[in-house]
């Protein structure tokens, strides 16, 4: 697949200088970034799925969403 990126001239020069100093190419830099971003997204999705499963198995109120009631916070504890 071929992709064209239209960079402003000042940014193109800066990128060219950067990749020259780093000993890489814009293509390699972009592919590395994209690969890392996709990997990060998969890790986030897996963590969210794990969290959702944990909430589903430990939640006491599965039929009604939690609603904060200030009076509950100040209810006296029965001794």
PDB file of C-alpha atoms in Angstrom:
ATOM      1  CA  UNK A   1       0.000   0.000   0.000  1.00  0.00           C
ATOM      2  CA  UNK A   2       1.278   3.420  -0.862  1.00  0.00           C
ATOM      3  CA  UNK A   3       0.479   6.408   1.360  1.00  0.00           C
ATOM      4  CA  UNK A   4       1.338  10.026   0.640  1.00  0.00           C
ATOM      5  CA  UNK A   5       1.816  12.527   3.447  1.00  0.00           C
ATOM      6  CA  UNK A   6       1.775  16.224   2.608  1.00  0.00           C
ATOM      7  CA  UNK A   7       4.070  17.948   5.123  1.00  0.00           C
ATOM      8  CA  UNK A   8       4.634  21.689   5.368  1.00  0.00           C
ATOM      9  CA  UNK A   9       8.104  22.531   3.969  1.00  0.00           C
ATOM     10  CA  UNK A  10       9.543  23.557   7.357  1.00  0.00           C
ATOM     11  CA  UNK A  11       8.373  20.302   8.955  1.00  0.00           C
ATOM     12  CA  UNK A  12       9.672  18.248   6.012  1.00  0.00           C
ATOM     13  CA  UNK A  13      13.140  19.765   6.463  1.00  0.00           C
ATOM     14  CA  UNK A  14      13.066  19.148  10.205  1.00  0.00           C
ATOM     15  CA  UNK A  15      11.954  15.531   9.696  1.00  0.00           C
ATOM     16  CA  UNK A  16      14.630  14.984   7.052  1.00  0.00           C
ATOM     17  CA  UNK A  17      17.315  16.316   9.403  1.00  0.00           C
ATOM     18  CA  UNK A  18      15.968  14.218  12.287  1.00  0.00           C
ATOM     19  CA  UNK A  19      15.868  10.912  10.400  1.00  0.00           C
ATOM     20  CA  UNK A  20      19.341  11.570   8.981  1.00  0.00           C
ATOM     21  CA  UNK A  21      20.786  12.084  12.462  1.00  0.00           C
ATOM     22  CA  UNK A  22      18.892   9.069  13.844  1.00  0.00           C
ATOM     23  CA  UNK A  23      20.034   6.842  10.966  1.00  0.00           C
ATOM     24  CA  UNK A  24      16.531   5.797  10.006  1.00  0.00           C
ATOM     25  CA  UNK A  25      13.888   6.727   7.462  1.00  0.00           C
ATOM     26  CA  UNK A  26      10.563   8.474   7.782  1.00  0.00           C
ATOM     27  CA  UNK A  27       8.904   5.252   6.645  1.00  0.00           C
ATOM     28  CA  UNK A  28      10.614   3.181   9.379  1.00  0.00           C
ATOM     29  CA  UNK A  29       9.862   5.841  11.994  1.00  0.00           C
ATOM     30  CA  UNK A  30       6.193   5.915  10.983  1.00  0.00           C
ATOM     31  CA  UNK A  31       5.893   2.107  10.900  1.00  0.00           C
ATOM     32  CA  UNK A  32       7.500   1.833  14.351  1.00  0.00           C
ATOM     33  CA  UNK A  33       5.112   4.442  15.725  1.00  0.00           C
ATOM     34  CA  UNK A  34       2.091   2.779  14.146  1.00  0.00           C
ATOM     35  CA  UNK A  35       3.139  -0.662  15.400  1.00  0.00           C
ATOM     36  CA  UNK A  36       3.605   0.657  18.938  1.00  0.00           C
ATOM     37  CA  UNK A  37       0.240   2.423  18.828  1.00  0.00           C
ATOM     38  CA  UNK A  38      -1.578  -0.717  17.653  1.00  0.00           C
ATOM     39  CA  UNK A  39       0.146  -2.790  20.349  1.00  0.00           C
ATOM     40  CA  UNK A  40      -0.816  -0.222  22.997  1.00  0.00           C
ATOM     41  CA  UNK A  41      -4.426  -0.256  21.791  1.00  0.00           C
ATOM     42  CA  UNK A  42      -4.583  -4.067  22.046  1.00  0.00           C
ATOM     43  CA  UNK A  43      -3.163  -3.936  25.586  1.00  0.00           C
ATOM     44  CA  UNK A  44      -5.729  -1.304  26.597  1.00  0.00           C
ATOM     45  CA  UNK A  45      -8.585  -3.310  25.079  1.00  0.00           C
ATOM     46  CA  UNK A  46      -7.413  -6.453  26.900  1.00  0.00           C
ATOM     47  CA  UNK A  47      -7.131  -4.597  30.215  1.00  0.00           C
ATOM     48  CA  UNK A  48     -10.581  -3.064  29.794  1.00  0.00           C
ATOM     49  CA  UNK A  49     -12.086  -6.462  28.975  1.00  0.00           C
ATOM     50  CA  UNK A  50     -10.428  -7.951  32.052  1.00  0.00           C
ATOM     51  CA  UNK A  51     -11.707  -5.081  34.202  1.00  0.00           C
ATOM     52  CA  UNK A  52     -15.251  -5.409  32.812  1.00  0.00           C
ATOM     53  CA  UNK A  53     -15.208  -9.140  33.556  1.00  0.00           C
ATOM     54  CA  UNK A  54     -13.998  -8.469  37.097  1.00  0.00           C
ATOM     55  CA  UNK A  55     -16.739  -5.896  37.673  1.00  0.00           C
ATOM     56  CA  UNK A  56     -19.334  -8.277  36.276  1.00  0.00           C
ATOM     57  CA  UNK A  57     -18.290 -11.079  38.626  1.00  0.00           C
ATOM     58  CA  UNK A  58     -17.905  -8.962  41.759  1.00  0.00           C
ATOM     59  CA  UNK A  59     -20.724  -6.451  41.447  1.00  0.00           C
ATOM     60  CA  UNK A  60     -23.480  -6.906  44.017  1.00  0.00           C
ATOM     61  CA  UNK A  61     -26.026  -4.850  42.110  1.00  0.00           C
ATOM     62  CA  UNK A  62     -26.231  -6.228  38.620  1.00  0.00           C
ATOM     63  CA  UNK A  63     -29.806  -5.187  37.933  1.00  0.00           C
ATOM     64  CA  UNK A  64     -29.685  -1.511  39.002  1.00  0.00           C
ATOM     65  CA  UNK A  65     -26.824   0.928  38.317  1.00  0.00           C
ATOM     66  CA  UNK A  66     -25.187   2.487  41.353  1.00  0.00           C
ATOM     67  CA  UNK A  67     -26.632   5.803  42.456  1.00  0.00           C
ATOM     68  CA  UNK A  68     -24.889   7.843  45.138  1.00  0.00           C
ATOM     69  CA  UNK A  69     -27.035   8.736  48.140  1.00  0.00           C
ATOM     70  CA  UNK A  70     -25.451  11.284  50.471  1.00  0.00           C
ATOM     71  CA  UNK A  71     -27.566  10.069  53.411  1.00  0.00           C
ATOM     72  CA  UNK A  72     -25.923   6.638  53.116  1.00  0.00           C
ATOM     73  CA  UNK A  73     -22.529   8.255  53.700  1.00  0.00           C
ATOM     74  CA  UNK A  74     -23.674   9.682  57.005  1.00  0.00           C
ATOM     75  CA  UNK A  75     -25.796   6.777  58.207  1.00  0.00           C
ATOM     76  CA  UNK A  76     -24.973   5.881  61.797  1.00  0.00           C
ATOM     77  CA  UNK A  77     -23.249   2.587  62.310  1.00  0.00           C
ATOM     78  CA  UNK A  78     -25.223   0.153  64.440  1.00  0.00           C
ATOM     79  CA  UNK A  79     -23.042  -0.992  67.328  1.00  0.00           C
TER      80      UNK A  79
END
